[in-house]
Coordinates of C-alpha atoms in Angstrom, one line a residue:
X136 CA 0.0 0.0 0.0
X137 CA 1.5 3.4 -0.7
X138 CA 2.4 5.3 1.9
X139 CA 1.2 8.8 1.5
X140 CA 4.6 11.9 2.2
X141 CA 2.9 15.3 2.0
X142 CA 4.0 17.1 -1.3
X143 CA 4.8 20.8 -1.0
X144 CA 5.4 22.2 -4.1
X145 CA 6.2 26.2 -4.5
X146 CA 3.3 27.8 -3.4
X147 CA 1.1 25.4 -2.3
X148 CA 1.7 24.5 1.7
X149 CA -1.2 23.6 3.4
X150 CA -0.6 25.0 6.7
X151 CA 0.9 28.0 5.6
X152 CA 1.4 30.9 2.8
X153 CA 4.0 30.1 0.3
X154 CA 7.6 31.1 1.6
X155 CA 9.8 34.3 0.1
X156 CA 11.1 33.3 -3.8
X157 CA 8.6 30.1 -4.1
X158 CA 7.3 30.3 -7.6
X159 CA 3.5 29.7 -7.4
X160 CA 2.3 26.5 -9.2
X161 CA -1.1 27.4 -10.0
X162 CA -0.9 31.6 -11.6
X163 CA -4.4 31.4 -12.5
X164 CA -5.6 30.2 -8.6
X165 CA -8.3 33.6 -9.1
X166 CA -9.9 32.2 -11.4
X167 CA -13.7 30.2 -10.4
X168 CA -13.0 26.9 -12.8
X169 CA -9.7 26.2 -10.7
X170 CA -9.1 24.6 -7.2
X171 CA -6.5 25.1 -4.6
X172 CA -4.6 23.1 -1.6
X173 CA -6.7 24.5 1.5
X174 CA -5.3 25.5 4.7
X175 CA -5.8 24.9 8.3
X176 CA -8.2 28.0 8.1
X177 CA -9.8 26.7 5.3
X178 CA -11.3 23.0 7.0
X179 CA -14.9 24.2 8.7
X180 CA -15.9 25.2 5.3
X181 CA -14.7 22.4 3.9
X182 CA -16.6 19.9 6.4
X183 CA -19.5 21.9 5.8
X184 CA -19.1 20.8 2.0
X185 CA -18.8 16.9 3.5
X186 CA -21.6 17.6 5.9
X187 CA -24.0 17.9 2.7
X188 CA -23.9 13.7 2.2
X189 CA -22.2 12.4 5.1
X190 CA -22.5 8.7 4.1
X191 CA -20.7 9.5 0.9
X192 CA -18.2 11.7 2.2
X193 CA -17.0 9.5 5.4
X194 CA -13.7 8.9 4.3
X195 CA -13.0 12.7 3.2
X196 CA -14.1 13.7 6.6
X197 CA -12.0 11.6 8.8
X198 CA -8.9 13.0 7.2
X199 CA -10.2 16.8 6.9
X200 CA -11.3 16.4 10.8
X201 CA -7.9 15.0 11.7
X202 CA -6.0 17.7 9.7
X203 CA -8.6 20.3 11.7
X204 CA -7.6 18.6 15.1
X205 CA -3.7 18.8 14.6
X206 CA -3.0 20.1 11.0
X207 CA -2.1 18.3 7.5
X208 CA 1.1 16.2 8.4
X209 CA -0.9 14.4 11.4
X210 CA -3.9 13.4 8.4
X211 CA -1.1 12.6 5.8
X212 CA -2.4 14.2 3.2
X213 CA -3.9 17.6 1.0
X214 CA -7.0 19.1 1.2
X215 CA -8.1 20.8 -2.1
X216 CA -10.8 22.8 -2.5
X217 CA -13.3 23.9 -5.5
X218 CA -13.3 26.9 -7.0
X219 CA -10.1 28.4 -5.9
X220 CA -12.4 31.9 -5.0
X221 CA -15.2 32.6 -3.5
X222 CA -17.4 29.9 -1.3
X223 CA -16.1 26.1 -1.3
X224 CA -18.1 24.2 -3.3
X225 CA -16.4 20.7 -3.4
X226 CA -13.4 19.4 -1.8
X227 CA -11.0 16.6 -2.5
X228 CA -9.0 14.9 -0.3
X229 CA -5.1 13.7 -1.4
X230 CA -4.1 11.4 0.7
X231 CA -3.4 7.6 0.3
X232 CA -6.3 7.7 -1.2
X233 CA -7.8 10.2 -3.4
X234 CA -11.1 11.2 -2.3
X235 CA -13.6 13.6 -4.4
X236 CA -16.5 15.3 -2.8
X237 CA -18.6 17.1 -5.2
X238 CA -21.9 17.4 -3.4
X239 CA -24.5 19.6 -6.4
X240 CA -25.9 17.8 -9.0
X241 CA -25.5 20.8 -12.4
X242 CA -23.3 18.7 -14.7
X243 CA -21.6 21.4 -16.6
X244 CA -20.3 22.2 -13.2
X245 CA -19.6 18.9 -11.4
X246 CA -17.7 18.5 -14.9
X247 CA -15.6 21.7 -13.9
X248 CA -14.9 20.6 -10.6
X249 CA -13.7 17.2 -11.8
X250 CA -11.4 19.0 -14.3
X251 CA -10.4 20.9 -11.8
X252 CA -9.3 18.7 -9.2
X253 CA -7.6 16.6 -12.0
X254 CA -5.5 19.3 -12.6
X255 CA -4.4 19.6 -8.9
X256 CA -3.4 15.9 -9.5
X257 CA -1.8 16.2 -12.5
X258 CA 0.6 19.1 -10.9
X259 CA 1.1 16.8 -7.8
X260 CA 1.5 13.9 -9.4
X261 CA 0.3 10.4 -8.3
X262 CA 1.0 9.5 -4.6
X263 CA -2.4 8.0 -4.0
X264 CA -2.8 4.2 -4.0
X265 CA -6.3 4.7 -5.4
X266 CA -8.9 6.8 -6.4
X267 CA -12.5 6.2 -4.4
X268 CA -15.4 7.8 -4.4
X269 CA -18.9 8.5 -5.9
X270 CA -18.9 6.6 -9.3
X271 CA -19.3 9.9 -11.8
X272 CA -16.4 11.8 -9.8
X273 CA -13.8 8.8 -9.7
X274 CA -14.0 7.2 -13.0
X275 CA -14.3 11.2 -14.0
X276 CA -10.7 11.9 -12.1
X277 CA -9.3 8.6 -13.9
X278 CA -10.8 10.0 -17.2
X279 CA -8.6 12.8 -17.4
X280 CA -5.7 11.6 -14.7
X281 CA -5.0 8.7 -16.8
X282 CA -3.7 10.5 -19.6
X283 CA -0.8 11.4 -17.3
X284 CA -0.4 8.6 -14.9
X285 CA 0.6 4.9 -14.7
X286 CA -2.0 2.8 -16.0
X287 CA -4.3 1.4 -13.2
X288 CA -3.9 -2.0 -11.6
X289 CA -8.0 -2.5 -11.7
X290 CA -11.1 -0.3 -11.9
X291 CA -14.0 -1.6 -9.9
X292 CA -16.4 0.9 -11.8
X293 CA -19.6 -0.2 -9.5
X294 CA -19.7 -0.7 -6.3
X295 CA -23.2 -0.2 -4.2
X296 CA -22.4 1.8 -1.5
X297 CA -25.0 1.0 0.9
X298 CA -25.8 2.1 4.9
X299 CA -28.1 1.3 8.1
X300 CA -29.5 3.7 10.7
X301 CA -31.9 1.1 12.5
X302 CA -31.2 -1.4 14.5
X303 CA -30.0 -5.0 12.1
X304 CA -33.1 -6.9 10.5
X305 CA -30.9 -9.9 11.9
X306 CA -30.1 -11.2 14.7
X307 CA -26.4 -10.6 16.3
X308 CA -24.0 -13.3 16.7
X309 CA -23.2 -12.7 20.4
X310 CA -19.7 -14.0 20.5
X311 CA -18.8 -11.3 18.3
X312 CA -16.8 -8.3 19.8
X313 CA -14.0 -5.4 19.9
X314 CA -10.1 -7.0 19.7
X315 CA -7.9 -6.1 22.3
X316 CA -4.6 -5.1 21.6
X317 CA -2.6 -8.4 23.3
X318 CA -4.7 -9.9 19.9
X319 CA -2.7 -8.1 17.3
X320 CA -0.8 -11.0 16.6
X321 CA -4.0 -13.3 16.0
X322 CA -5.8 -10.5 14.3
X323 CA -2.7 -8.7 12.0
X324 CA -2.9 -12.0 9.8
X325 CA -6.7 -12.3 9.0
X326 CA -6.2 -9.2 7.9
X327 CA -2.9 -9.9 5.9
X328 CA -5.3 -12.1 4.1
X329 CA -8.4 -10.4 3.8
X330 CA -6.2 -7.9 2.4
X331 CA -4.5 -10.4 -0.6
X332 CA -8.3 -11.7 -1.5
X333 CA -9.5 -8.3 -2.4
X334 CA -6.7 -6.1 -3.5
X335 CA -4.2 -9.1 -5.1
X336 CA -1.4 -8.5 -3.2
X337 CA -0.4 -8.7 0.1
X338 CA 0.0 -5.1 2.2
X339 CA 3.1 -6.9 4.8
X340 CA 4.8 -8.1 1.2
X341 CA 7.9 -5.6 1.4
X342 CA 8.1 -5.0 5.2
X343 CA 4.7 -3.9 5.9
X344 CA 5.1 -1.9 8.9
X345 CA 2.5 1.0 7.7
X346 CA -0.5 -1.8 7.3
X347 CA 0.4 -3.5 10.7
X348 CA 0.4 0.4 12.6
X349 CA -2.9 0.5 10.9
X350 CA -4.3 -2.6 12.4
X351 CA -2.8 -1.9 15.9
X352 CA -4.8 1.5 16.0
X353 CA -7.7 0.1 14.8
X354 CA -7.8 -2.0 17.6
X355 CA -6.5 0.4 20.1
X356 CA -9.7 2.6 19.0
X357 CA -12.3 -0.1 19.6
X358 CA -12.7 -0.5 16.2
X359 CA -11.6 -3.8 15.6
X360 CA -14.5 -6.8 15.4
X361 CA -13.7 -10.5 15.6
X362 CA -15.0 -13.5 16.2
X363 CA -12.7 -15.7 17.4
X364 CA -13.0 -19.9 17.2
X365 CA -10.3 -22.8 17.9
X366 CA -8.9 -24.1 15.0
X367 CA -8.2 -28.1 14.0
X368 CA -5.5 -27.9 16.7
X369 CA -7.3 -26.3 19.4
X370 CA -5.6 -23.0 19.2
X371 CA -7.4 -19.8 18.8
X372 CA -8.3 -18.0 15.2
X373 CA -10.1 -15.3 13.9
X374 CA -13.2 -16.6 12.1
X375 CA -14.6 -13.6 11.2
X376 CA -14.1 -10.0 11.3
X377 CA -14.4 -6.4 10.1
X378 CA -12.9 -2.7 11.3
X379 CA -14.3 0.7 11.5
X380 CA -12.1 2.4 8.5
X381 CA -13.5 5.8 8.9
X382 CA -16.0 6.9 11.5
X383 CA -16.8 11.0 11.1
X384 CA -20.0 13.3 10.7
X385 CA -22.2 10.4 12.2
X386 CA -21.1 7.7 10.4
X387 CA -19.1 5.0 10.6
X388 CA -17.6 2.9 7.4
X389 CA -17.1 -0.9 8.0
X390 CA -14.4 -2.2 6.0
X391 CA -12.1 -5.6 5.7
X392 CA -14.9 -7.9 6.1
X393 CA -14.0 -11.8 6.3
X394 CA -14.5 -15.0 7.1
X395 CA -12.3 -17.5 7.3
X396 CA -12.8 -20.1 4.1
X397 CA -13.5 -23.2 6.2
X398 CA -16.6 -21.2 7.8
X399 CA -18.1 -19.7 4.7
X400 CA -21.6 -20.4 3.7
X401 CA -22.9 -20.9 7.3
X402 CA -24.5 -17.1 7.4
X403 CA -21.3 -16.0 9.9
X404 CA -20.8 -12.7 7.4
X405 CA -24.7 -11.7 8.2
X406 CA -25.0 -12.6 11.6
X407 CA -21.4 -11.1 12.2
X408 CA -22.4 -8.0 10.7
X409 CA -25.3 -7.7 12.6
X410 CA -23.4 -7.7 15.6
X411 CA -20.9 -5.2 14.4
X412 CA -23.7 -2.7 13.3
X413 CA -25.5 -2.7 16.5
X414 CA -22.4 -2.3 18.5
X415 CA -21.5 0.8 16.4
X416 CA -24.9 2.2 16.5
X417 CA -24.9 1.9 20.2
X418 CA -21.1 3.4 21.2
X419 CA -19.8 5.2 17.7
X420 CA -22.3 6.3 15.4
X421 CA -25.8 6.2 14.4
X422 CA -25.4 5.6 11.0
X423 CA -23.4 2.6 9.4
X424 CA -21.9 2.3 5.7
X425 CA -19.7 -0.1 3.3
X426 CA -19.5 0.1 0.0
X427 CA -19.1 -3.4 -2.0
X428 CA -18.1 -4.7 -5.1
X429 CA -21.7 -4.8 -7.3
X430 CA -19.8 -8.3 -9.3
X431 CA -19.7 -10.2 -5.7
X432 CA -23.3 -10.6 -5.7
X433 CA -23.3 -12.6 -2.4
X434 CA -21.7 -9.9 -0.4
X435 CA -24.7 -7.5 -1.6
X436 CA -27.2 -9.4 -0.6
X437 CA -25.6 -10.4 2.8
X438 CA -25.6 -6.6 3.4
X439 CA -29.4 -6.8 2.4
X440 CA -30.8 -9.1 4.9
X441 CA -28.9 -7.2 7.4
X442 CA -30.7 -4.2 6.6
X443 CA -28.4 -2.3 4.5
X444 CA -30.1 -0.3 1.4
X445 CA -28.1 1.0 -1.7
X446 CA -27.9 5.0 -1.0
X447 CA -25.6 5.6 -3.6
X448 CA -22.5 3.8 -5.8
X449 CA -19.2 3.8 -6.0
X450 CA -15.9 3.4 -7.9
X451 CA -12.5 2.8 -7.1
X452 CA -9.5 2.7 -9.0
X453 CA -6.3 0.7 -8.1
X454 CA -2.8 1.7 -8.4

């Protein structure tokens, strides 16, 4: 997984004004069909501008609320915001991932905020390990961004994004709960794996010290699920799980879910879900999302019976 080092090219530092002799990047910033990096001053607008579809914009407003908390290098990433004058109307986040949030529906302008964010990109060039978000404004970002960057590993061009804000139509699996960190070492390898089914490659292949920090302060947070059975040889495994990969504005975005292959087709992904949504709703957040690959038709209709509904879909491209 790329690893995300804030760029800081002449005249555009996030947490600052651009420093005596820097050329400025972007000469035509004044003008309304261009965006800009933001600054620290710049975030309340912008998380009103996420604040318009929460569900959608989850992952934009954990980093933005981070980068609010204790500034840019702390959320490892940019915040760039549409048009460079006058009130924010869109903001993207460039991070590990790169995150649009373009939250009116006139297409002539969505089309000039996509442009516009592309160019942003273009200047900065790719540091992102993907592009996610709604399905228009990604594959609209790859559209113009691959003309000028490496060709993508995969496009997953539909993907439902779905959420619940009731309690599960299901039933909880009751032996489902929060890891505790003396568990890293059980959990860091269902999630090696989960990892290498989805993506195609593992995260820990080339040292993977990034991916396993990740885990550990998932778990730290309480946002960690498991489910944890005895293997053939007695010992403890994880047999199911799922994290909490962003939780902001109300919601909170499940991610990494898995069960183990010898316990597949038994129901453990709904009933485990369940669980995980009803412990969410009751400590973190009243609304719960995922978005899922629209081709792994069982997933989606897991989700369904346990009370999920589309709200929206999504794209993500892979680098």
């Amino acid at each position: 997984m790329a690893r995300w080092r804030t760029p800081v090219p002449a005249g555009a530092r996030p947490d600052g004004p651009a420093q005596p002799g820097e050329q400025d990047i972007l000469p035509h910033r004044d003008r309304p069909d261009v965006a800009r990096p933001l600054t620290r001053g710049d975030l309340a607008q912008a998380l009103r501008v996420c604040a318009v579809d929460p569900v959608s914009s989850v992952l934009a407003t954990a980093r933005l609320e981070i980068a609010a908390r204790a500034g840019f290098g702390a959320a490892s990433g940019q915040a760039w915001g549409f048009p460079a004058v006058g009130k924010l109307e869109a903001v993207c986040w460039a991070g590990a991932n790169l995150v649009p949030v373009i939250p009116f529906a006139d297409p002539a302008r969505r089309a000039q905020a996509v442009a516009a964010f592309a160019e942003l990109a273009r200047v900065h060039g790719r540091r992102s390990s993907s592009i996610v978000g709604e399905q228009w404004a990604a594959l609209g970002l790859w559209e113009h961004l691959s003309l000028h960057w490496p060709p993508a590993r995969d496009v997953r061009a539909d993907q439902p994004s779905m959420a619940i804000g009731t309690a599960p139509s299901l039933a909880p699996e009751p032996t489902v709960r929060r890891s505790v960190p003396a568990e890293l070492g059980l959990v860091l390898p269902a999630c090696v794996r989960m990892f290498t089914e989805e993506v195609g490659y593992s995260p820990v292949a080339s040292g993977g010290s990034a991916y396993a920090e990740r885990v550990r302060a998932l778990i730290t947070e309480g946002r960690s699920f498991v489910r944890v059975v005895s293997d053939d040889g007695g010992r403890p495994a994880v047999g199911f799980k799922a994290e909490l990969g962003a939780v902001a504005g109300g919601v909170a975005q499940v991610q990494g879910v898995w069960v183990e292959p010898a316990f597949r087709g038994r129901g453990w992904s709904e009933s485990g879900m369940a669980a995980v949504v009803a412990a969410t709703r009751a400590s973190i957040a009243p609304v719960v999302s995922l978005y899922v690959n629209a081709y792994n038709e069982r997933a989606v209709a897991a989700y369904r019976r346990v009370g999920f509904e589309q709200v929206g879909t999504f794209a993500t491209v892979l680098f």
